[in-house]
Tab-separated table of C-alpha atoms in Angstrom:
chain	number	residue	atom	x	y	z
A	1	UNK	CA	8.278	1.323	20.637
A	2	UNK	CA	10.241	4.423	20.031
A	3	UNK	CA	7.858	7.123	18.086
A	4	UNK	CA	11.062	7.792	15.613
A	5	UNK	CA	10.004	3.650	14.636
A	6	UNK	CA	6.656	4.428	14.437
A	7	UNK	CA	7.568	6.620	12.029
A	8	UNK	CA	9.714	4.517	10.510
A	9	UNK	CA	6.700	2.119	9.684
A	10	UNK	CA	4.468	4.130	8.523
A	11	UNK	CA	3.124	4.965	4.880
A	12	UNK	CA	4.006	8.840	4.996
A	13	UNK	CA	7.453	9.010	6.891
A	14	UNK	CA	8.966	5.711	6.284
A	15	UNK	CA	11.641	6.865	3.116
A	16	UNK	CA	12.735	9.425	5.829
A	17	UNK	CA	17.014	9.348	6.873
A	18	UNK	CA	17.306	9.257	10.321
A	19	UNK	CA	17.956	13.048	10.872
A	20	UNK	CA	14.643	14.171	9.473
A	21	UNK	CA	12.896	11.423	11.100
A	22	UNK	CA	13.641	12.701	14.320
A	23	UNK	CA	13.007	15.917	13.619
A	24	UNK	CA	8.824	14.286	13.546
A	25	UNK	CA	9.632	12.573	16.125
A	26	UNK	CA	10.112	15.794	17.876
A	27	UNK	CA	6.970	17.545	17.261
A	28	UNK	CA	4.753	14.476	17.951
A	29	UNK	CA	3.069	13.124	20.670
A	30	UNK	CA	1.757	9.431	21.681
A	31	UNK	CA	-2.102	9.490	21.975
A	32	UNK	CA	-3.282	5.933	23.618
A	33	UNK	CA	-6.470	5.810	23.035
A	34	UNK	CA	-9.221	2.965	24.996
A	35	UNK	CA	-12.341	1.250	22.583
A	36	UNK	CA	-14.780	3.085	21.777
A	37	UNK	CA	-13.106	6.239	22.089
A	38	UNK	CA	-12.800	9.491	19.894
A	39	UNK	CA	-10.422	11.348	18.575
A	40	UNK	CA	-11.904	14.007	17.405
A	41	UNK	CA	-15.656	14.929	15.871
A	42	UNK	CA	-17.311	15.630	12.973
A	43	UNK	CA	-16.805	19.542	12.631
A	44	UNK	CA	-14.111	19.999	15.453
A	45	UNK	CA	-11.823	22.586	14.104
A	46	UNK	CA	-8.423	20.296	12.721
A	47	UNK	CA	-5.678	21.059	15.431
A	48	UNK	CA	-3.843	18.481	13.496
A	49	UNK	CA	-3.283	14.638	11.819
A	50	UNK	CA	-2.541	11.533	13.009
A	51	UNK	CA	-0.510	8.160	12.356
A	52	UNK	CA	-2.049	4.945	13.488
A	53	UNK	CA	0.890	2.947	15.453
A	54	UNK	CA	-1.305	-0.016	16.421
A	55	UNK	CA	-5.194	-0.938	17.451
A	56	UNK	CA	-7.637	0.120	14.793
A	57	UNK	CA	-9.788	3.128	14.057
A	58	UNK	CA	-12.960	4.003	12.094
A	59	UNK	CA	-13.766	7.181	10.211
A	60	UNK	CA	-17.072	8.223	10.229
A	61	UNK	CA	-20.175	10.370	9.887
A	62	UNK	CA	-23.635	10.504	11.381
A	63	UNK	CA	-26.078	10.938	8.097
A	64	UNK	CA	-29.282	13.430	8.284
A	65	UNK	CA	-31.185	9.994	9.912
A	66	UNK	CA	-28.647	9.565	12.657
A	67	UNK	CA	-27.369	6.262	11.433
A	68	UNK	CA	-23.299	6.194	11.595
A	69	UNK	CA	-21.790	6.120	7.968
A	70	UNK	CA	-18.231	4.701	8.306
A	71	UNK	CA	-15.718	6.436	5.510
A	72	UNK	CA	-13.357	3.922	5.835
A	73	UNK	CA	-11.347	2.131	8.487
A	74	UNK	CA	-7.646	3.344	9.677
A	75	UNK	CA	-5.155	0.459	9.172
A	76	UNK	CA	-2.008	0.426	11.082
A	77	UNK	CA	0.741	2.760	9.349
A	78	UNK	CA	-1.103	5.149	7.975
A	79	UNK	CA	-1.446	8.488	8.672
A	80	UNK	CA	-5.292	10.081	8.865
A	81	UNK	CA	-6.647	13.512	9.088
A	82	UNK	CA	-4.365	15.044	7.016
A	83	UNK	CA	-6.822	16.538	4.128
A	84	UNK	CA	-7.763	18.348	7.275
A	85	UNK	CA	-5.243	20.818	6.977
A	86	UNK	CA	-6.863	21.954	3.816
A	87	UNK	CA	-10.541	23.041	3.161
A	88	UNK	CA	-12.210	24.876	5.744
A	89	UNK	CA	-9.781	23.569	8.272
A	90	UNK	CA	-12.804	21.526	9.995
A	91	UNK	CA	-12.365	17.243	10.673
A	92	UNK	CA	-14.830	16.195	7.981
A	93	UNK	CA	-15.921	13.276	10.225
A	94	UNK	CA	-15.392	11.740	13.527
A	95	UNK	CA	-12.592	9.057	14.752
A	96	UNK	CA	-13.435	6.372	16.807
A	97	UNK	CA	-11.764	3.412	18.060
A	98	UNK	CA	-12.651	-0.452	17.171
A	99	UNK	CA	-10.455	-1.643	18.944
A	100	UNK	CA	-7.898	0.046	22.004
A	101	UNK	CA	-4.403	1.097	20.655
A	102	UNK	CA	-2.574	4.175	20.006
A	103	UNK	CA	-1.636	7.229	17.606
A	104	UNK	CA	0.856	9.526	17.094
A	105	UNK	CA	-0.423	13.252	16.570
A	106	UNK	CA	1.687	15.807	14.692
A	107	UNK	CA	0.018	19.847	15.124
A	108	UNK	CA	-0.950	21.807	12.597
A	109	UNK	CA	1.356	23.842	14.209
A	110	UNK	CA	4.060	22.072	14.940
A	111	UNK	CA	4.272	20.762	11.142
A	112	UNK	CA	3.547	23.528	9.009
A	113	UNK	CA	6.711	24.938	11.021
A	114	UNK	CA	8.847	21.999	10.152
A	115	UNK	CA	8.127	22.797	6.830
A	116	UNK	CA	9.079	26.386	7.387
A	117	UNK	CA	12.413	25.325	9.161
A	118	UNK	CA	13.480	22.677	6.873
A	119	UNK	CA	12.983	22.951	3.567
A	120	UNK	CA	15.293	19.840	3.073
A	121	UNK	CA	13.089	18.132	5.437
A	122	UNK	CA	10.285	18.685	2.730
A	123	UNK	CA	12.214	17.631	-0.342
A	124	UNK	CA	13.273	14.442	1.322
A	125	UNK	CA	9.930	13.667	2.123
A	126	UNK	CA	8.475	14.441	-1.481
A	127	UNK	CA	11.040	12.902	-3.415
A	128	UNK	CA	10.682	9.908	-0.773
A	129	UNK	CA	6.943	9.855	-1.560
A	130	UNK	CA	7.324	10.370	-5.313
A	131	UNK	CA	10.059	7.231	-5.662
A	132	UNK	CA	7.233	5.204	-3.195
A	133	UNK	CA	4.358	6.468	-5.607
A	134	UNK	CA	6.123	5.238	-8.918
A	135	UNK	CA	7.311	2.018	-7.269
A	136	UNK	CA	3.471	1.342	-6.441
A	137	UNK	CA	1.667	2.346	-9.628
A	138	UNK	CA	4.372	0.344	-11.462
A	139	UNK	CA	3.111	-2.581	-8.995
A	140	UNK	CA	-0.470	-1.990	-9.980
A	141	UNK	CA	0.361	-1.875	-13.435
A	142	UNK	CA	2.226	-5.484	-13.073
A	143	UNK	CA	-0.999	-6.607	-11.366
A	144	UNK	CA	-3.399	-5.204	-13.516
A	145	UNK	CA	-1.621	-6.116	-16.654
A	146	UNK	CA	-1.749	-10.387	-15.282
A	147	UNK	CA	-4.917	-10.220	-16.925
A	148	UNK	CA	-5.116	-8.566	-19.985
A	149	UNK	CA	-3.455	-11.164	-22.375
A	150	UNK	CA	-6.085	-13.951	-21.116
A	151	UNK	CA	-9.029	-11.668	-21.558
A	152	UNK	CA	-7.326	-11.016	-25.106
A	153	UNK	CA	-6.497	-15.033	-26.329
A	154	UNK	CA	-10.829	-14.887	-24.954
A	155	UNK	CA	-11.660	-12.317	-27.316
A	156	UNK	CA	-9.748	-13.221	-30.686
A	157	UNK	CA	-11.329	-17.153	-29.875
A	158	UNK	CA	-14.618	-16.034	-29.956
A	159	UNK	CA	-13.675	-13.666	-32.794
A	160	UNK	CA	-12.193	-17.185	-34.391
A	161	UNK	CA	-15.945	-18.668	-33.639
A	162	UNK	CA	-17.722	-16.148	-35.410
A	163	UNK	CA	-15.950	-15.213	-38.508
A	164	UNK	CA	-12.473	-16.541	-39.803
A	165	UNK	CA	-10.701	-18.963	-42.558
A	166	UNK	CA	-8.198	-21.680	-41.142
A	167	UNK	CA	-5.774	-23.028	-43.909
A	168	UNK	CA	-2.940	-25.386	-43.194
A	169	UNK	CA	-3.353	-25.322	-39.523
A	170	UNK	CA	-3.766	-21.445	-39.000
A	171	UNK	CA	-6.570	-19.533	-38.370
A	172	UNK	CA	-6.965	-15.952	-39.864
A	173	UNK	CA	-8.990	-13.396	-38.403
A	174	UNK	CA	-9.953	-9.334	-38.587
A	175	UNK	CA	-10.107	-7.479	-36.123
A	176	UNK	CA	-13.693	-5.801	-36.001
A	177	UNK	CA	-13.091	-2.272	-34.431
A	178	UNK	CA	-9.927	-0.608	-33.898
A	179	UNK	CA	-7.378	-1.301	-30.912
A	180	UNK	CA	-8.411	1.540	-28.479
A	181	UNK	CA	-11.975	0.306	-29.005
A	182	UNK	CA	-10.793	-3.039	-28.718
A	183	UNK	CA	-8.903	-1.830	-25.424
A	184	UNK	CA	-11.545	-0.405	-23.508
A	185	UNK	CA	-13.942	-3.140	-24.580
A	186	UNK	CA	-11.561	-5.372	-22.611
A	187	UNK	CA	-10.761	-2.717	-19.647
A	188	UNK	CA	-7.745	-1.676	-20.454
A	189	UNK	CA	-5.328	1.140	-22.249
A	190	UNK	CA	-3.880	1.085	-25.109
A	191	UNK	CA	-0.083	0.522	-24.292
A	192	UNK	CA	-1.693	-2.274	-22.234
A	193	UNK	CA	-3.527	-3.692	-24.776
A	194	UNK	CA	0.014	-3.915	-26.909
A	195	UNK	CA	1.764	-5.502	-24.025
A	196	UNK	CA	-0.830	-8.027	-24.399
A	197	UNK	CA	-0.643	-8.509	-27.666
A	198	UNK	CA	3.526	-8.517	-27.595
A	199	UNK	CA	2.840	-11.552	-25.162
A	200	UNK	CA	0.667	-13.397	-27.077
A	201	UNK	CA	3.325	-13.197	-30.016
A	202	UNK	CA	6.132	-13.628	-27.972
A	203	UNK	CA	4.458	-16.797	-26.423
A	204	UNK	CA	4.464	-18.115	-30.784
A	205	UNK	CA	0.499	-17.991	-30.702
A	206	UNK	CA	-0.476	-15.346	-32.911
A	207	UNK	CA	0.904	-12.773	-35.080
A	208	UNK	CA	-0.275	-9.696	-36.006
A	209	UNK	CA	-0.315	-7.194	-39.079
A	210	UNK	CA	-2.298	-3.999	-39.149
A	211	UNK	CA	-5.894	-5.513	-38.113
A	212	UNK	CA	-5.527	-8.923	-39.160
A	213	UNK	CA	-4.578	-11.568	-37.027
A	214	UNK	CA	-3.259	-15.251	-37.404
A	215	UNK	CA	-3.621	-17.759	-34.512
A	216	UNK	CA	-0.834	-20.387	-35.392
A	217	UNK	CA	-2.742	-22.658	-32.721
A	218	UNK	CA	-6.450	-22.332	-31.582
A	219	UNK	CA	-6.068	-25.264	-28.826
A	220	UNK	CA	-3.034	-22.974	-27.151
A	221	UNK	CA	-5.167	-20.254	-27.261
A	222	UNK	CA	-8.011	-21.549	-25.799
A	223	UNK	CA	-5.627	-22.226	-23.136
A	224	UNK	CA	-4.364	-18.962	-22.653
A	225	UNK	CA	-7.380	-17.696	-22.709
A	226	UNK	CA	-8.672	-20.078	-19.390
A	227	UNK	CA	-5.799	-18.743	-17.269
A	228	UNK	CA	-8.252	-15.933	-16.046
A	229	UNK	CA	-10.093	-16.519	-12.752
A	230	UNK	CA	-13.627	-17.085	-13.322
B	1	UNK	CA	0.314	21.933	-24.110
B	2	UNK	CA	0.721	24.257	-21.443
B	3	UNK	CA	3.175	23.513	-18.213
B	4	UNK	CA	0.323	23.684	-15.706
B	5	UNK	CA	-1.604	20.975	-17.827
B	6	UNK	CA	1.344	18.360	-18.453
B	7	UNK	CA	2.191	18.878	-14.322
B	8	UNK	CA	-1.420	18.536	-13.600
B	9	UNK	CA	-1.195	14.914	-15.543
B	10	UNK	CA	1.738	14.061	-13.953
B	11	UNK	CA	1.934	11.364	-11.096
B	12	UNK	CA	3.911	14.037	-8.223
B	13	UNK	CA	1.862	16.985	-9.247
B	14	UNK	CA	-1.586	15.957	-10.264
B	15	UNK	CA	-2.814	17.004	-6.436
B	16	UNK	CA	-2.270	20.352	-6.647
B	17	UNK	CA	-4.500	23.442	-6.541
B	18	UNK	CA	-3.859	25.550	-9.737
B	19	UNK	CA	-2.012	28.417	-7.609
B	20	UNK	CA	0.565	26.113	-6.865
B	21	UNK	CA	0.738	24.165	-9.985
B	22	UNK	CA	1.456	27.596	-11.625
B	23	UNK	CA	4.149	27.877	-8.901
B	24	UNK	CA	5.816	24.816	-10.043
B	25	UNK	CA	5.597	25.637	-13.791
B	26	UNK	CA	6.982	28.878	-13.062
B	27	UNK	CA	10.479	27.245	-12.190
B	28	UNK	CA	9.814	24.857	-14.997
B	29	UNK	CA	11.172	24.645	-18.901
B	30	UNK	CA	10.350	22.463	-21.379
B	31	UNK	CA	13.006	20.615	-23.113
B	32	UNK	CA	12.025	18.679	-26.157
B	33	UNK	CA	14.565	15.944	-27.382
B	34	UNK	CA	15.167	14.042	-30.410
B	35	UNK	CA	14.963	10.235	-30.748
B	36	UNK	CA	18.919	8.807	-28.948
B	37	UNK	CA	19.889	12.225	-27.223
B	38	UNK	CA	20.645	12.055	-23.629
B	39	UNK	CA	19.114	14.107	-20.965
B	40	UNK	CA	22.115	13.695	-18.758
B	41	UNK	CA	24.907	11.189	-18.473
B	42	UNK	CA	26.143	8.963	-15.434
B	43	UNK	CA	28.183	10.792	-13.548
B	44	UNK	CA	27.298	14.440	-14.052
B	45	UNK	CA	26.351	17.073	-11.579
B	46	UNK	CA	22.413	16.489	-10.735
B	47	UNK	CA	21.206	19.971	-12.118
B	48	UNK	CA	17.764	19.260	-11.318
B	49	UNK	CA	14.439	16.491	-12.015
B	50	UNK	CA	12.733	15.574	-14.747
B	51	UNK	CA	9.125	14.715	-15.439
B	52	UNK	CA	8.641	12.942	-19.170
B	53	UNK	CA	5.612	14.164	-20.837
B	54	UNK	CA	5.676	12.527	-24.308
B	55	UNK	CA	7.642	9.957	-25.975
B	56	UNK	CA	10.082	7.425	-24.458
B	57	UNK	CA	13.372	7.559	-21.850
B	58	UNK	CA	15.283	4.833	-21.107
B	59	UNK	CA	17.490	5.096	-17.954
B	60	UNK	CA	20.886	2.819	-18.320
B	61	UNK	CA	24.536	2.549	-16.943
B	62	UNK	CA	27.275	1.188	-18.996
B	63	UNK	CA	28.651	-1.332	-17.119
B	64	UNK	CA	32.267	-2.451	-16.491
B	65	UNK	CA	32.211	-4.700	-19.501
B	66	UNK	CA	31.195	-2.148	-21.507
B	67	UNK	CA	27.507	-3.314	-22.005
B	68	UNK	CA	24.655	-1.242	-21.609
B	69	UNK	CA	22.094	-2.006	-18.577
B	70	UNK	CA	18.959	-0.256	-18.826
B	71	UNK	CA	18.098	0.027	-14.961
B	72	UNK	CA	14.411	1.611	-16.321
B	73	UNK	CA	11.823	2.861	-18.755
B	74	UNK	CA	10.584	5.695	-17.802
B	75	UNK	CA	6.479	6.389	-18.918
B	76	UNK	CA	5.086	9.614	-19.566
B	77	UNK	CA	3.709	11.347	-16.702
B	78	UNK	CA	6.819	9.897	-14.386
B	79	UNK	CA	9.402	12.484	-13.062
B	80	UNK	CA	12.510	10.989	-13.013
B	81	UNK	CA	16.255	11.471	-11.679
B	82	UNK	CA	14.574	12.830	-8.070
B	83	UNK	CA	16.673	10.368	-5.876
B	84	UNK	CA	19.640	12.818	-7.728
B	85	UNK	CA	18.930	15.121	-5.137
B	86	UNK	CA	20.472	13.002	-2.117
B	87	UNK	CA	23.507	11.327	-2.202
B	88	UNK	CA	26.552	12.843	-3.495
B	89	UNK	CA	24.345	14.663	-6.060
B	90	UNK	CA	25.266	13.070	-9.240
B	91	UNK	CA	23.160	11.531	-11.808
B	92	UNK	CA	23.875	7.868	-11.145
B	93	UNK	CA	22.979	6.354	-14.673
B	94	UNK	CA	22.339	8.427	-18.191
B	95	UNK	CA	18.962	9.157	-19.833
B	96	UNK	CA	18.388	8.617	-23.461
B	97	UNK	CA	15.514	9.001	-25.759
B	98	UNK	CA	14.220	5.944	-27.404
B	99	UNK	CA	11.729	8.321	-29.064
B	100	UNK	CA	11.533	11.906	-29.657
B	101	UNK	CA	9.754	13.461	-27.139
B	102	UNK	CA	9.126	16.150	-24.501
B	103	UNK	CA	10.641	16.627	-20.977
B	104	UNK	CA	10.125	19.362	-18.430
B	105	UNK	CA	12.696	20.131	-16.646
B	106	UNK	CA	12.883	21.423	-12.721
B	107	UNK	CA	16.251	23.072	-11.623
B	108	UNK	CA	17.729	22.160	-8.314
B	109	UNK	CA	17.595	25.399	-6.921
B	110	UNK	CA	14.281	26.643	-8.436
B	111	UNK	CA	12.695	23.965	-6.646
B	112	UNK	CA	14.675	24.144	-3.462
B	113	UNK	CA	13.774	27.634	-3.565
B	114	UNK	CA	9.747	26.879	-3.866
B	115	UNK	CA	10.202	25.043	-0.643
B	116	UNK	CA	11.987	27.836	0.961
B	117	UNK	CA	9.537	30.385	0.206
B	118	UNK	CA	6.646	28.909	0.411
B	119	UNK	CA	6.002	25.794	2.850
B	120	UNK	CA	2.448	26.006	2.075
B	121	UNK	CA	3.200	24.854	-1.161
B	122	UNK	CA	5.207	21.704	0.311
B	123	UNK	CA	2.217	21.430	2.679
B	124	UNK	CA	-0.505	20.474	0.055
B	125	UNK	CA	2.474	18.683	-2.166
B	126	UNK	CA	3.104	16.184	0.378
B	127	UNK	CA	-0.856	15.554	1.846
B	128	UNK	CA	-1.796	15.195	-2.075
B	129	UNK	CA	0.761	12.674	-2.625
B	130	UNK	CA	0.326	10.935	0.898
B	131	UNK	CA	-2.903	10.179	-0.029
B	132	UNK	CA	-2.959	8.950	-3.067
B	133	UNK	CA	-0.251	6.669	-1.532
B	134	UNK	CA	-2.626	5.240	0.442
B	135	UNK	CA	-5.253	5.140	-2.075
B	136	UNK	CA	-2.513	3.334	-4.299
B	137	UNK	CA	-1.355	0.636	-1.352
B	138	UNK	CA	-4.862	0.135	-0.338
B	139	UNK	CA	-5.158	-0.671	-4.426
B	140	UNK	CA	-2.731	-2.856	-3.946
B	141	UNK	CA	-3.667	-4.696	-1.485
B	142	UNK	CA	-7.164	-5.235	-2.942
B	143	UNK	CA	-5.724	-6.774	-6.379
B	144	UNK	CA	-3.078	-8.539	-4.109
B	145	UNK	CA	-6.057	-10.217	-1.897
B	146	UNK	CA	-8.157	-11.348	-4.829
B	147	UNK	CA	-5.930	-14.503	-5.223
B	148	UNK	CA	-6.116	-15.667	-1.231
B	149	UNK	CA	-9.295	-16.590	-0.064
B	150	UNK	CA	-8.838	-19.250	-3.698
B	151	UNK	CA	-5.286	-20.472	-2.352
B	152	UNK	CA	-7.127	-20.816	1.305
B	153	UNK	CA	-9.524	-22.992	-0.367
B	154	UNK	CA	-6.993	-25.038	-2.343
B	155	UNK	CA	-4.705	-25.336	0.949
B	156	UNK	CA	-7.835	-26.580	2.797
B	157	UNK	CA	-8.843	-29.189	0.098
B	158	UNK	CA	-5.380	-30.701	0.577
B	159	UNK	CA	-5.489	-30.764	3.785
B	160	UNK	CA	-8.618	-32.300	3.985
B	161	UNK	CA	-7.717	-35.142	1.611
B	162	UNK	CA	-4.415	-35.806	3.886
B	163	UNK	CA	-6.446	-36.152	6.918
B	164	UNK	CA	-9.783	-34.971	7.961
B	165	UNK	CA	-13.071	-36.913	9.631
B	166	UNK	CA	-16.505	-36.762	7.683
B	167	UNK	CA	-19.793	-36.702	9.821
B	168	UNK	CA	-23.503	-35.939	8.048
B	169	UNK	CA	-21.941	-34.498	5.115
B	170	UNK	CA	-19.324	-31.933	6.824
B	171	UNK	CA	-15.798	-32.281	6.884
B	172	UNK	CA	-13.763	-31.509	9.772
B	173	UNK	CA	-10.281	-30.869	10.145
B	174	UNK	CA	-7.409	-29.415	12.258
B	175	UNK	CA	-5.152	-26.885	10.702
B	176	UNK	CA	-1.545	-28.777	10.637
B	177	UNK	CA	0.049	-25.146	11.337
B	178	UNK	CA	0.238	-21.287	13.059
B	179	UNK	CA	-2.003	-19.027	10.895
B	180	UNK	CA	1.025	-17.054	11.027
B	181	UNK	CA	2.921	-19.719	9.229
B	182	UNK	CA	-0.181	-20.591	6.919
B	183	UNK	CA	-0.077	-16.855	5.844
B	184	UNK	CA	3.662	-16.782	4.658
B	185	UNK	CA	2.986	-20.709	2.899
B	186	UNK	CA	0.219	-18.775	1.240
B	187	UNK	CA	2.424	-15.632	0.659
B	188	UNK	CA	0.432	-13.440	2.240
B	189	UNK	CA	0.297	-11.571	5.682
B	190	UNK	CA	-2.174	-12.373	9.015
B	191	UNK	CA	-4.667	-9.738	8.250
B	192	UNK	CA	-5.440	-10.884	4.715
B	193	UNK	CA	-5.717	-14.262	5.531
B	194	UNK	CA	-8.404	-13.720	8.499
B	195	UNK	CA	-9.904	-11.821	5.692
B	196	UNK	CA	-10.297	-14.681	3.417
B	197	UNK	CA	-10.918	-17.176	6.309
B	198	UNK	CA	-14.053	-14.566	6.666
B	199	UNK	CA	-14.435	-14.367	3.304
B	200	UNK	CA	-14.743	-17.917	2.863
B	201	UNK	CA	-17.148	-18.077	6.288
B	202	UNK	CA	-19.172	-15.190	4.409
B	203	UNK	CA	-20.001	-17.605	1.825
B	204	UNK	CA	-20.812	-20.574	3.757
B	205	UNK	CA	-18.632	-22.733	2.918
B	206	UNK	CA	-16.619	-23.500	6.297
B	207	UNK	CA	-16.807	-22.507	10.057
B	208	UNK	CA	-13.448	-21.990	11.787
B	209	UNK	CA	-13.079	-22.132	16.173
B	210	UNK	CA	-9.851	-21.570	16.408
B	211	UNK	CA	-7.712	-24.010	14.656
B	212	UNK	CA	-10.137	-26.335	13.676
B	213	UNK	CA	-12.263	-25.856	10.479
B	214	UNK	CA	-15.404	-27.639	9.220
B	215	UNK	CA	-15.971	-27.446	5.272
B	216	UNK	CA	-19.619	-27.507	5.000
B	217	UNK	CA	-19.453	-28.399	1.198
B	218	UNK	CA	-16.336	-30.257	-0.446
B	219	UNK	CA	-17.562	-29.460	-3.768
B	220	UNK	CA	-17.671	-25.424	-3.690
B	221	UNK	CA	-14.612	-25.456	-1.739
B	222	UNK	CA	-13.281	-26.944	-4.843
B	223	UNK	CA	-14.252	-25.002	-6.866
B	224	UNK	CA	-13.403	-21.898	-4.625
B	225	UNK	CA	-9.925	-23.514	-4.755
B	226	UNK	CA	-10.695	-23.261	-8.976
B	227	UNK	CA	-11.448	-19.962	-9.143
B	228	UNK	CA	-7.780	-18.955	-8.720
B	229	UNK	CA	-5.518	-18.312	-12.344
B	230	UNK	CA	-3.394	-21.110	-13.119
């Protein structure tokens, strides 16, 4: 594979156009690397970071009792080593191979004057990570949020169980703290916790006014409230 | 609230060290709105990014029929309109206020000029936001993989009840398919499903040699297979 595709596959460099991507591709170099082998150590002054094209790689320490501590393992596309650039300029741990494979390693050098060059080459590259960044904590929000309306029908049912007057089919409730309390008690935000509750309404099982709630049908609550994984 | 304090909540800016979030709010002014003003309309020379810091933004095109199409909502601590940069540097949709709020505002050339001067600056902005990138997809991947090893289970049950030979309590079987293939019927990728193969291994309920599996204990497969929402 072309390093410019490398690139192209990666975490860091992969919203690049074409022109800036081979400007990268022109300051980096392939580094095959066999098992067992390091990249650099704990304390080795930071010449520069690295992208992981393929194998796999471990970051890790030796504690005060010589036993290894691994950080956390390198997966394919994604860059490593680059908080090196800041702090004392020291790698904070060593990098050693699981398994063979190879990176590509950019220089301190070579980057910072990439930057210098090109300042369109750094805007492209922000704005591409700030559109990636908002794309994924949008996708953790969808992910997180699956949740929050089961853990929700759980709460007002045992709410329902403990104190509340059914008439004519409905069951009315209060709620017994207020909704940030009532948020964090069921790890979440606020705007979450109104999502949830929009759901819930939207879905015809409940309505809501201030703090009291009515559950037009306990059995389809129940339900809604099973939909969580044990 | 001060510039430096709404950047330093904001989703692009939140990595950096105070001397260059003072840089940023330098170039920075704050431009409250009322509830239905627009920012910008569709069409109109990109002057520069936003970042929202309270209240509501809806980004929307009129389309050819005349309706409205909100494309998104933007949340407080997004920037938005970054992409308005590339291309032929227009906005390509309008921003309105569903509720009064606050903006900051970043002009084109302010900002360019912050990368010009000072590719230190760009440096830390794009190693902060590279890695909370990874720490985002690496998020992401976690919530994503909490569902697999359950529909692994659930695949494994069905297979087993299509065709599989008991012996001394154990069930053995022959997967009907690649793992490649079993991780796209599962809608996942390779790696994640080895990792709930091992998960499921971990907890003793099956033993896999290479494409033949023996479930140790029907039962808590099933309800492995359970444990996944509806």
């Amino acid at each position: 594979m072309e390093i410019a595709e490398i690139l192209k596959k990666s975490l860091l460099f992969s919203g690049l156009e074409n022109e800036h991507l081979s400007e990268v591709a022109a300051i980096a170099t392939r580094r095959p690397f066999a098992r067992g082998e390091s990249l650099f150590s704990e304390g080795e002054p930071a010449a520069g970071f690295y992208l992981l094209a393929q194998g796999s790689m471990k970051l890790c320490k030796v504690s005060p009792d010589g036993k290894e501590k691994v950080l956390h393992f390198v997966h394919p596309g994604e860059t490593f080593a680059e908080a090196a650039f800041f702090g004392d300029g020291k790698y904070p741990a060593e990098a050693r191979a699981t398994e063979k494979g190879e990176a590509v390693f950019f220089p301190r050098e070579g980057f910072m004057g990439l930057l210098e060059r090109n300042p369109r080459f750094s805007l492209n590259l922000i704005v591409s990570l700030s559109l990636m960044l908002r794309r994924f904590a949008r996708q953790i929000e969808e992910l997180t949020f699956a949740e929050v309306p089961a853990r929700l029908a759980a709460h007002l049912v045992e709410l329902a169980e403990r104190k509340s007057t059914a008439f004519q089919g409905k069951t009315y409730l209060d709620l017994d703290m207020k909704k940030g309390e009532l948020a964090s008690r069921l790890g979440t935000v606020s705007e979450t916790l109104s999502r949830a509750f929009r759901k819930l309404k939207e879905e015809g099982l409940i309505e809501v006014e201030g703090s009291r709630v009515v559950i037009f049908d306990m059995e389809k609550l129940r339900n809604a409230a099973g939909r969580r994984p044990a």
